[in-house]
């Protein structure tokens, strides 16, 4: 093949034809990249010698020779002395040239293609436009409403909608679809919706019975329903949904919640609190009322701050449901021994009436002198528990009430 002048930079037709050439498409990636680079360099004039060409392409001479071998075998490049020359594209794009060089590039048989990449792209775009036009030409789907108490279903095609403050009202209805019988006395009078805050909706349907009476059917969805325009309110469904009261309740919750040792970010906890109140309909005062006993239990049991969960986790796991409301204050615990009565009363104020009654109400004085008192517990378990958990508080209460510094505990029997 005779060498030809370099391909011009603006010769876009030849470049596109070269890309669509099936022989070029079978080239290795490195050889294809080299061919495109050679075409770009040829636009500025004849290609330089091998050494300078390798320098221009940022390749070593051995790498240039390796990548040129597939191009020479495919007939797209010729080596003339120490220079590389691009072959005329018109000659190598003919069917005879393609058949002669296809075997040198790849032994696989040449695949038959109906069109090039540009034709396939145009066909794909045409199919997209056709599908979009078909969807736009399709009519609206019919609105089918099954109303309780009516003789048959009411089928209407919604062609227009009026948006008002009270909701959405269906406009004029077209005739019923073919094959569906529509009774003249049955019609959908109005469809109204009312939404407050973020609570679920309640829909009410007003329709006429065959006798001509106006009736209202209320459809309730899952969750806490709210009152529609044609429905009466349900006192059991009342829930505070305002964002301002919910945020105020969270501030009270935040002030009462015990401080954990780690980080307790405010934003996740507030979002979880608002989700419980606004979306799930939980009364915020229920959560606030549950956090006070939890904080008291943490303080009474001396729970280490590292074991206190973050407030967001406490809310997410709904731990407030496991805490009963605070019971009424218990009466001051009493003891059968008058000497222990003031001691137990003091302990009830310090550790709580429940623990004071559980651990100290059954104690008895078995020996007493000005410097030491010996108390008897009903079981060994009670004696050991008092010694481990309340020994310091018991000694302090006895010293404060009776001035006795030594306290001993034994077991009856």
mmCIF file of N, CA and C in Angstrom, residues 208-332:
data_model
loop_
_atom_site.group_PDB
_atom_site.id
_atom_site.type_symbol
_atom_site.label_atom_id
_atom_site.label_comp_id
_atom_site.label_asym_id
_atom_site.label_seq_id
_atom_site.Cartn_x
_atom_site.Cartn_y
_atom_site.Cartn_z
ATOM 1 N N UNK A 208 -75.592 9.298 47.529
ATOM 2 C CA UNK A 208 -77.042 9.208 47.574
ATOM 3 C C UNK A 208 -77.463 7.754 47.421
ATOM 4 N N UNK A 209 -78.398 7.349 48.252
ATOM 5 C CA UNK A 209 -78.952 5.999 48.176
ATOM 6 C C UNK A 209 -80.008 5.951 47.083
ATOM 7 N N UNK A 210 -80.411 4.757 46.667
ATOM 8 C CA UNK A 210 -81.474 4.661 45.655
ATOM 9 C C UNK A 210 -82.761 5.349 46.077
ATOM 10 N N UNK A 211 -82.997 5.482 47.385
ATOM 11 C CA UNK A 211 -84.211 6.161 47.837
ATOM 12 C C UNK A 211 -84.062 7.677 47.813
ATOM 13 N N UNK A 212 -82.856 8.186 47.484
ATOM 14 C CA UNK A 212 -82.676 9.629 47.400
ATOM 15 C C UNK A 212 -82.149 10.259 48.671
ATOM 16 N N UNK A 213 -81.822 9.455 49.683
ATOM 17 C CA UNK A 213 -81.318 10.022 50.931
ATOM 18 C C UNK A 213 -79.810 10.215 50.835
ATOM 19 N N UNK A 214 -79.338 11.274 51.490
ATOM 20 C CA UNK A 214 -77.906 11.566 51.529
ATOM 21 C C UNK A 214 -77.279 10.856 52.721
ATOM 22 N N UNK A 215 -76.222 10.082 52.465
ATOM 23 C CA UNK A 215 -75.535 9.367 53.531
ATOM 24 C C UNK A 215 -74.034 9.641 53.440
ATOM 25 N N UNK A 216 -73.373 9.417 54.562
ATOM 26 C CA UNK A 216 -71.926 9.646 54.653
ATOM 27 C C UNK A 216 -71.266 8.383 55.158
ATOM 28 N N UNK A 217 -70.255 7.927 54.465
ATOM 29 C CA UNK A 217 -69.482 6.757 54.871
ATOM 30 C C UNK A 217 -68.066 7.213 55.200
ATOM 31 N N UNK A 218 -67.612 6.935 56.410
ATOM 32 C CA UNK A 218 -66.277 7.333 56.853
ATOM 33 C C UNK A 218 -65.329 6.153 56.718
ATOM 34 N N UNK A 219 -64.234 6.364 56.034
ATOM 35 C CA UNK A 219 -63.228 5.330 55.833
ATOM 36 C C UNK A 219 -62.025 5.677 56.683
ATOM 37 N N UNK A 220 -61.650 4.788 57.579
ATOM 38 C CA UNK A 220 -60.528 5.041 58.477
ATOM 39 C C UNK A 220 -59.344 4.179 58.067
ATOM 40 N N UNK A 221 -58.198 4.772 58.084
ATOM 41 C CA UNK A 221 -56.980 4.037 57.776
ATOM 42 C C UNK A 221 -56.303 3.609 59.056
ATOM 43 N N UNK A 222 -55.162 2.908 58.868
ATOM 44 C CA UNK A 222 -54.407 2.478 60.043
ATOM 45 C C UNK A 222 -53.847 3.677 60.769
ATOM 46 N N UNK A 223 -53.731 3.548 62.074
ATOM 47 C CA UNK A 223 -53.153 4.627 62.863
ATOM 48 C C UNK A 223 -54.230 5.463 63.506
ATOM 49 N N UNK A 224 -53.903 6.657 63.894
ATOM 50 C CA UNK A 224 -54.807 7.564 64.569
ATOM 51 C C UNK A 224 -55.473 8.414 63.516
ATOM 52 N N UNK A 225 -56.771 8.277 63.347
ATOM 53 C CA UNK A 225 -57.489 9.033 62.339
ATOM 54 C C UNK A 225 -57.882 10.391 62.887
ATOM 55 N N UNK A 226 -58.055 11.355 61.985
ATOM 56 C CA UNK A 226 -58.516 12.676 62.366
ATOM 57 C C UNK A 226 -59.855 12.923 61.703
ATOM 58 N N UNK A 227 -60.504 13.990 62.058
ATOM 59 C CA UNK A 227 -61.874 14.233 61.639
ATOM 60 C C UNK A 227 -61.912 14.814 60.241
ATOM 61 N N UNK A 228 -62.703 14.222 59.368
ATOM 62 C CA UNK A 228 -62.930 14.788 58.058
ATOM 63 C C UNK A 228 -64.046 15.811 58.102
ATOM 64 N N UNK A 229 -64.339 16.452 56.965
ATOM 65 C CA UNK A 229 -65.338 17.510 56.950
ATOM 66 C C UNK A 229 -66.727 16.965 57.202
ATOM 67 N N UNK A 230 -66.975 15.733 56.762
ATOM 68 C CA UNK A 230 -68.309 15.161 56.893
ATOM 69 C C UNK A 230 -68.410 14.171 58.035
ATOM 70 N N UNK A 231 -67.411 14.074 58.900
ATOM 71 C CA UNK A 231 -67.424 13.096 59.983
ATOM 72 C C UNK A 231 -67.355 13.814 61.311
ATOM 73 N N UNK A 232 -67.848 13.149 62.337
ATOM 74 C CA UNK A 232 -67.831 13.724 63.677
ATOM 75 C C UNK A 232 -66.561 13.308 64.387
ATOM 76 N N UNK A 233 -66.021 14.151 65.279
ATOM 77 C CA UNK A 233 -64.769 13.802 65.957
ATOM 78 C C UNK A 233 -64.958 12.689 66.959
ATOM 79 N N UNK A 234 -63.892 11.945 67.146
ATOM 80 C CA UNK A 234 -63.867 10.853 68.113
ATOM 81 C C UNK A 234 -62.997 11.277 69.281
ATOM 82 N N UNK A 235 -63.544 11.439 70.481
ATOM 83 C CA UNK A 235 -62.718 11.907 71.598
ATOM 84 C C UNK A 235 -61.557 10.978 71.903
ATOM 85 N N UNK A 236 -61.695 9.676 71.644
ATOM 86 C CA UNK A 236 -60.607 8.747 71.960
ATOM 87 C C UNK A 236 -59.411 8.934 71.045
ATOM 88 N N UNK A 237 -59.644 9.589 69.869
ATOM 89 C CA UNK A 237 -58.560 9.756 68.914
ATOM 90 C C UNK A 237 -57.815 11.068 69.086
ATOM 91 N N UNK A 238 -58.185 11.869 70.067
ATOM 92 C CA UNK A 238 -57.553 13.172 70.232
ATOM 93 C C UNK A 238 -56.097 12.993 70.645
ATOM 94 N N UNK A 239 -55.214 13.626 69.924
ATOM 95 C CA UNK A 239 -53.791 13.550 70.217
ATOM 96 C C UNK A 239 -53.176 14.927 69.996
ATOM 97 N N UNK A 240 -52.263 15.349 70.863
ATOM 98 C CA UNK A 240 -51.597 16.626 70.626
ATOM 99 C C UNK A 240 -50.615 16.501 69.467
ATOM 100 N N UNK A 241 -50.882 17.226 68.392
ATOM 101 C CA UNK A 241 -50.048 17.114 67.205
ATOM 102 C C UNK A 241 -49.271 18.385 66.908
ATOM 103 N N UNK A 242 -49.438 19.428 67.702
ATOM 104 C CA UNK A 242 -48.724 20.663 67.440
ATOM 105 C C UNK A 242 -47.237 20.505 67.702
ATOM 106 N N UNK A 243 -46.437 21.136 66.853
ATOM 107 C CA UNK A 243 -44.994 21.024 66.998
ATOM 108 C C UNK A 243 -44.504 21.805 68.206
ATOM 109 N N UNK A 244 -45.161 22.922 68.510
ATOM 110 C CA UNK A 244 -44.707 23.750 69.639
ATOM 111 C C UNK A 244 -44.923 23.036 70.973
ATOM 112 N N UNK A 245 -46.126 22.467 71.255
ATOM 113 C CA UNK A 245 -46.266 21.711 72.512
ATOM 114 C C UNK A 245 -45.335 20.508 72.592
ATOM 115 N N UNK A 246 -45.085 19.861 71.458
ATOM 116 C CA UNK A 246 -44.192 18.696 71.481
ATOM 117 C C UNK A 246 -42.763 19.107 71.835
ATOM 118 N N UNK A 247 -42.306 20.217 71.276
ATOM 119 C CA UNK A 247 -40.952 20.678 71.612
ATOM 120 C C UNK A 247 -40.860 21.111 73.073
ATOM 121 N N UNK A 248 -41.916 21.731 73.587
ATOM 122 C CA UNK A 248 -41.907 22.121 74.997
ATOM 123 C C UNK A 248 -41.858 20.891 75.898
ATOM 124 N N UNK A 249 -42.590 19.834 75.517
ATOM 125 C CA UNK A 249 -42.548 18.598 76.303
ATOM 126 C C UNK A 249 -41.160 17.966 76.254
ATOM 127 N N UNK A 250 -40.498 18.065 75.104
ATOM 128 C CA UNK A 250 -39.146 17.507 75.031
ATOM 129 C C UNK A 250 -38.184 18.262 75.940
ATOM 130 N N UNK A 251 -38.350 19.563 76.062
ATOM 131 C CA UNK A 251 -37.476 20.325 76.959
ATOM 132 C C UNK A 251 -37.631 19.835 78.396
ATOM 133 N N UNK A 252 -38.860 19.523 78.800
ATOM 134 C CA UNK A 252 -39.063 18.985 80.149
ATOM 135 C C UNK A 252 -38.434 17.599 80.277
ATOM 136 N N UNK A 253 -38.564 16.793 79.223
ATOM 137 C CA UNK A 253 -37.943 15.470 79.236
ATOM 138 C C UNK A 253 -36.424 15.583 79.336
ATOM 139 N N UNK A 254 -35.845 16.495 78.589
ATOM 140 C CA UNK A 254 -34.389 16.660 78.579
ATOM 141 C C UNK A 254 -33.862 17.084 79.946
ATOM 142 N N UNK A 255 -34.630 17.925 80.636
ATOM 143 C CA UNK A 255 -34.183 18.397 81.946
ATOM 144 C C UNK A 255 -34.223 17.291 82.994
ATOM 145 N N UNK A 256 -35.142 16.318 82.849
ATOM 146 C CA UNK A 256 -35.287 15.263 83.847
ATOM 147 C C UNK A 256 -34.405 14.053 83.571
ATOM 148 N N UNK A 257 -33.993 13.854 82.326
ATOM 149 C CA UNK A 257 -33.275 12.626 81.982
ATOM 150 C C UNK A 257 -31.889 12.633 82.625
ATOM 151 N N UNK A 258 -31.477 11.511 83.257
ATOM 152 C CA UNK A 258 -30.146 11.457 83.891
ATOM 153 C C UNK A 258 -29.034 11.552 82.853
ATOM 154 N N UNK A 259 -27.955 12.156 83.225
ATOM 155 C CA UNK A 259 -26.842 12.394 82.305
ATOM 156 C C UNK A 259 -25.979 11.149 82.189
ATOM 157 N N UNK A 260 -25.833 10.575 80.974
ATOM 158 C CA UNK A 260 -24.923 9.429 80.813
ATOM 159 C C UNK A 260 -23.478 9.898 80.757
ATOM 160 N N UNK A 261 -22.567 8.929 80.867
ATOM 161 C CA UNK A 261 -21.147 9.285 80.858
ATOM 162 C C UNK A 261 -20.671 9.653 79.461
ATOM 163 N N UNK A 262 -21.207 8.988 78.443
ATOM 164 C CA UNK A 262 -20.814 9.300 77.076
ATOM 165 C C UNK A 262 -21.580 10.491 76.535
ATOM 166 N N UNK A 263 -21.458 10.664 75.231
ATOM 167 C CA UNK A 263 -22.147 11.778 74.589
ATOM 168 C C UNK A 263 -23.634 11.472 74.478
ATOM 169 N N UNK A 264 -24.436 12.496 74.688
ATOM 170 C CA UNK A 264 -25.890 12.378 74.567
ATOM 171 C C UNK A 264 -26.371 13.490 73.638
ATOM 172 N N UNK A 265 -26.201 13.315 72.311
ATOM 173 C CA UNK A 265 -26.538 14.402 71.388
ATOM 174 C C UNK A 265 -28.011 14.768 71.466
ATOM 175 N N UNK A 266 -28.269 16.035 71.340
ATOM 176 C CA UNK A 266 -29.627 16.541 71.505
ATOM 177 C C UNK A 266 -30.491 16.288 70.266
ATOM 178 N N UNK A 267 -29.934 16.502 69.078
ATOM 179 C CA UNK A 267 -30.753 16.454 67.871
ATOM 180 C C UNK A 267 -31.375 15.081 67.618
ATOM 181 N N UNK A 268 -30.616 13.958 67.677
ATOM 182 C CA UNK A 268 -31.273 12.655 67.462
ATOM 183 C C UNK A 268 -32.350 12.358 68.492
ATOM 184 N N UNK A 269 -32.110 12.737 69.753
ATOM 185 C CA UNK A 269 -33.120 12.478 70.781
ATOM 186 C C UNK A 269 -34.370 13.306 70.531
ATOM 187 N N UNK A 270 -34.200 14.551 70.127
ATOM 188 C CA UNK A 270 -35.373 15.393 69.861
ATOM 189 C C UNK A 270 -36.156 14.874 68.663
ATOM 190 N N UNK A 271 -35.459 14.436 67.617
ATOM 191 C CA UNK A 271 -36.157 13.886 66.456
ATOM 192 C C UNK A 271 -36.940 12.629 66.821
ATOM 193 N N UNK A 272 -36.357 11.763 67.643
ATOM 194 C CA UNK A 272 -37.065 10.551 68.055
ATOM 195 C C UNK A 272 -38.265 10.893 68.919
ATOM 196 N N UNK A 273 -38.125 11.877 69.807
ATOM 197 C CA UNK A 273 -39.244 12.298 70.658
ATOM 198 C C UNK A 273 -40.383 12.848 69.796
ATOM 199 N N UNK A 274 -40.058 13.697 68.831
ATOM 200 C CA UNK A 274 -41.097 14.263 67.962
ATOM 201 C C UNK A 274 -41.732 13.185 67.088
ATOM 202 N N UNK A 275 -40.940 12.195 66.666
ATOM 203 C CA UNK A 275 -41.530 11.111 65.869
ATOM 204 C C UNK A 275 -42.552 10.328 66.679
ATOM 205 N N UNK A 276 -42.229 10.028 67.939
ATOM 206 C CA UNK A 276 -43.164 9.295 68.788
ATOM 207 C C UNK A 276 -44.437 10.089 69.022
ATOM 208 N N UNK A 277 -44.296 11.385 69.197
ATOM 209 C CA UNK A 277 -45.463 12.212 69.533
ATOM 210 C C UNK A 277 -46.284 12.539 68.294
ATOM 211 N N UNK A 278 -45.626 12.992 67.220
ATOM 212 C CA UNK A 278 -46.348 13.499 66.057
ATOM 213 C C UNK A 278 -46.779 12.396 65.101
ATOM 214 N N UNK A 279 -45.980 11.355 64.953
ATOM 215 C CA UNK A 279 -46.312 10.315 63.981
ATOM 216 C C UNK A 279 -47.005 9.117 64.607
ATOM 217 N N UNK A 280 -46.589 8.720 65.810
ATOM 218 C CA UNK A 280 -47.203 7.556 66.444
ATOM 219 C C UNK A 280 -48.307 7.940 67.419
ATOM 220 N N UNK A 281 -48.477 9.224 67.667
ATOM 221 C CA UNK A 281 -49.594 9.664 68.490
ATOM 222 C C UNK A 281 -49.457 9.397 69.970
ATOM 223 N N UNK A 282 -48.257 9.232 70.480
ATOM 224 C CA UNK A 282 -48.065 9.001 71.912
ATOM 225 C C UNK A 282 -48.169 10.328 72.648
ATOM 226 N N UNK A 283 -48.886 10.320 73.746
ATOM 227 C CA UNK A 283 -49.050 11.536 74.535
ATOM 228 C C UNK A 283 -47.693 11.919 75.127
ATOM 229 N N UNK A 284 -47.223 13.136 74.917
ATOM 230 C CA UNK A 284 -45.880 13.486 75.410
ATOM 231 C C UNK A 284 -45.764 13.441 76.920
ATOM 232 N N UNK A 285 -46.859 13.756 77.627
ATOM 233 C CA UNK A 285 -46.787 13.734 79.087
ATOM 234 C C UNK A 285 -46.547 12.323 79.622
ATOM 235 N N UNK A 286 -46.929 11.313 78.837
ATOM 236 C CA UNK A 286 -46.666 9.937 79.261
ATOM 237 C C UNK A 286 -45.165 9.669 79.302
ATOM 238 N N UNK A 287 -44.441 10.181 78.311
ATOM 239 C CA UNK A 287 -42.990 9.989 78.284
ATOM 240 C C UNK A 287 -42.331 10.789 79.396
ATOM 241 N N UNK A 288 -42.789 12.027 79.583
ATOM 242 C CA UNK A 288 -42.200 12.871 80.627
ATOM 243 C C UNK A 288 -42.454 12.273 82.004
ATOM 244 N N UNK A 289 -43.665 11.707 82.199
ATOM 245 C CA UNK A 289 -43.979 11.111 83.496
ATOM 246 C C UNK A 289 -43.161 9.850 83.762
ATOM 247 N N UNK A 290 -42.738 9.152 82.706
ATOM 248 C CA UNK A 290 -41.970 7.920 82.902
ATOM 249 C C UNK A 290 -40.499 8.187 83.165
ATOM 250 N N UNK A 291 -39.981 9.330 82.716
ATOM 251 C CA UNK A 291 -38.553 9.579 82.890
ATOM 252 C C UNK A 291 -38.213 9.946 84.326
ATOM 253 N N UNK A 292 -39.180 10.494 85.078
ATOM 254 C CA UNK A 292 -38.899 10.860 86.472
ATOM 255 C C UNK A 292 -38.627 9.629 87.343
ATOM 256 N N UNK A 293 -39.469 8.566 87.306
ATOM 257 C CA UNK A 293 -39.125 7.357 88.073
ATOM 258 C C UNK A 293 -37.817 6.714 87.616
ATOM 259 N N UNK A 294 -37.538 6.790 86.316
ATOM 260 C CA UNK A 294 -36.277 6.229 85.828
ATOM 261 C C UNK A 294 -35.081 6.979 86.414
ATOM 262 N N UNK A 295 -35.149 8.295 86.437
ATOM 263 C CA UNK A 295 -34.054 9.075 87.019
ATOM 264 C C UNK A 295 -33.919 8.809 88.513
ATOM 265 N N UNK A 296 -35.055 8.643 89.205
ATOM 266 C CA UNK A 296 -35.007 8.353 90.641
ATOM 267 C C UNK A 296 -34.391 6.983 90.897
ATOM 268 N N UNK A 297 -34.715 6.009 90.048
ATOM 269 C CA UNK A 297 -34.134 4.674 90.204
ATOM 270 C C UNK A 297 -32.625 4.701 89.974
ATOM 271 N N UNK A 298 -32.178 5.461 88.977
ATOM 272 C CA UNK A 298 -30.740 5.582 88.726
ATOM 273 C C UNK A 298 -30.031 6.202 89.928
ATOM 274 N N UNK A 299 -30.652 7.220 90.520
ATOM 275 C CA UNK A 299 -30.025 7.875 91.673
ATOM 276 C C UNK A 299 -30.056 6.979 92.900
ATOM 277 N N UNK A 300 -31.178 6.289 93.119
ATOM 278 C CA UNK A 300 -31.314 5.464 94.317
ATOM 279 C C UNK A 300 -30.388 4.255 94.277
ATOM 280 N N UNK A 301 -30.285 3.621 93.112
ATOM 281 C CA UNK A 301 -29.442 2.431 92.985
ATOM 282 C C UNK A 301 -27.983 2.766 92.684
ATOM 283 N N UNK A 302 -27.675 4.027 92.627
ATOM 284 C CA UNK A 302 -26.303 4.466 92.357
ATOM 285 C C UNK A 302 -25.757 3.832 91.075
ATOM 286 N N UNK A 303 -26.558 3.881 90.038
ATOM 287 C CA UNK A 303 -26.140 3.340 88.743
ATOM 288 C C UNK A 303 -25.042 4.235 88.175
ATOM 289 N N UNK A 304 -23.968 3.620 87.744
ATOM 290 C CA UNK A 304 -22.872 4.396 87.180
ATOM 291 C C UNK A 304 -23.317 5.056 85.876
ATOM 292 N N UNK A 305 -22.847 6.270 85.615
ATOM 293 C CA UNK A 305 -23.266 6.968 84.387
ATOM 294 C C UNK A 305 -22.956 6.202 83.110
ATOM 295 N N UNK A 306 -21.936 5.350 83.117
ATOM 296 C CA UNK A 306 -21.610 4.619 81.890
ATOM 297 C C UNK A 306 -22.666 3.581 81.546
ATOM 298 N N UNK A 307 -23.507 3.206 82.512
ATOM 299 C CA UNK A 307 -24.582 2.249 82.250
ATOM 300 C C UNK A 307 -25.905 2.938 81.929
ATOM 301 N N UNK A 308 -25.941 4.253 81.927
ATOM 302 C CA UNK A 308 -27.159 4.987 81.573
ATOM 303 C C UNK A 308 -27.186 5.144 80.056
ATOM 304 N N UNK A 309 -28.219 4.662 79.372
ATOM 305 C CA UNK A 309 -28.244 4.772 77.908
ATOM 306 C C UNK A 309 -28.458 6.215 77.468
ATOM 307 N N UNK A 310 -28.068 6.495 76.250
ATOM 308 C CA UNK A 310 -28.346 7.809 75.678
ATOM 309 C C UNK A 310 -29.850 8.006 75.551
ATOM 310 N N UNK A 311 -30.280 9.249 75.645
ATOM 311 C CA UNK A 311 -31.721 9.524 75.627
ATOM 312 C C UNK A 311 -32.356 9.109 74.304
ATOM 313 N N UNK A 312 -31.631 9.239 73.183
ATOM 314 C CA UNK A 312 -32.197 8.812 71.896
ATOM 315 C C UNK A 312 -32.448 7.305 71.882
ATOM 316 N N UNK A 313 -31.533 6.536 72.428
ATOM 317 C CA UNK A 313 -31.735 5.083 72.482
ATOM 318 C C UNK A 313 -32.871 4.735 73.436
ATOM 319 N N UNK A 314 -32.945 5.420 74.567
ATOM 320 C CA UNK A 314 -34.014 5.175 75.534
ATOM 321 C C UNK A 314 -35.379 5.408 74.898
ATOM 322 N N UNK A 315 -35.487 6.421 74.072
ATOM 323 C CA UNK A 315 -36.752 6.701 73.386
ATOM 324 C C UNK A 315 -36.988 5.712 72.249
ATOM 325 N N UNK A 316 -35.946 5.404 71.482
ATOM 326 C CA UNK A 316 -36.113 4.504 70.338
ATOM 327 C C UNK A 316 -36.540 3.111 70.770
ATOM 328 N N UNK A 317 -36.032 2.645 71.916
ATOM 329 C CA UNK A 317 -36.408 1.330 72.429
ATOM 330 C C UNK A 317 -37.689 1.364 73.247
ATOM 331 N N UNK A 318 -38.303 2.533 73.340
ATOM 332 C CA UNK A 318 -39.595 2.707 74.022
ATOM 333 C C UNK A 318 -39.537 2.169 75.458
ATOM 334 N N UNK A 319 -38.493 2.512 76.165
ATOM 335 C CA UNK A 319 -38.356 2.031 77.535
ATOM 336 C C UNK A 319 -39.342 2.698 78.476
ATOM 337 N N UNK A 320 -39.925 3.796 78.053
ATOM 338 C CA UNK A 320 -40.924 4.438 78.912
ATOM 339 C C UNK A 320 -42.153 3.563 79.084
ATOM 340 N N UNK A 321 -42.371 2.603 78.170
ATOM 341 C CA UNK A 321 -43.520 1.712 78.317
ATOM 342 C C UNK A 321 -43.313 0.697 79.436
ATOM 343 N N UNK A 322 -42.066 0.464 79.840
ATOM 344 C CA UNK A 322 -41.784 -0.500 80.907
ATOM 345 C C UNK A 322 -41.827 0.123 82.290
ATOM 346 N N UNK A 323 -41.999 1.419 82.357
ATOM 347 C CA UNK A 323 -42.003 2.119 83.638
ATOM 348 C C UNK A 323 -43.420 2.561 83.939
ATOM 349 N N UNK A 324 -43.950 2.051 85.036
ATOM 350 C CA UNK A 324 -45.304 2.429 85.437
ATOM 351 C C UNK A 324 -45.287 3.847 85.986
ATOM 352 N N UNK A 325 -46.453 4.442 85.999
ATOM 353 C CA UNK A 325 -46.551 5.775 86.564
ATOM 354 C C UNK A 325 -46.177 5.748 88.039
ATOM 355 N N UNK A 326 -45.657 6.853 88.511
ATOM 356 C CA UNK A 326 -45.203 6.930 89.897
ATOM 357 C C UNK A 326 -46.376 6.696 90.837
ATOM 358 N N UNK A 327 -46.273 5.731 91.746
ATOM 359 C CA UNK A 327 -47.378 5.478 92.669
ATOM 360 C C UNK A 327 -47.485 6.592 93.700
ATOM 361 N N UNK A 328 -48.588 6.583 94.377
ATOM 362 C CA UNK A 328 -48.792 7.565 95.441
ATOM 363 C C UNK A 328 -47.791 7.316 96.559
ATOM 364 N N UNK A 329 -47.341 8.378 97.232
ATOM 365 C CA UNK A 329 -46.356 8.200 98.311
ATOM 366 C C UNK A 329 -46.859 7.226 99.360
ATOM 367 N N UNK A 330 -46.008 6.250 99.687
ATOM 368 C CA UNK A 330 -46.392 5.243 100.683
ATOM 369 C C UNK A 330 -46.333 5.838 102.082
ATOM 370 N N UNK A 331 -47.102 5.234 102.950
ATOM 371 C CA UNK A 331 -47.092 5.695 104.335
ATOM 372 C C UNK A 331 -45.745 5.381 104.963
ATOM 373 N N UNK A 332 -45.390 6.149 105.955
ATOM 374 C CA UNK A 332 -44.101 5.957 106.614
ATOM 375 C C UNK A 332 -44.024 4.556 107.191
#
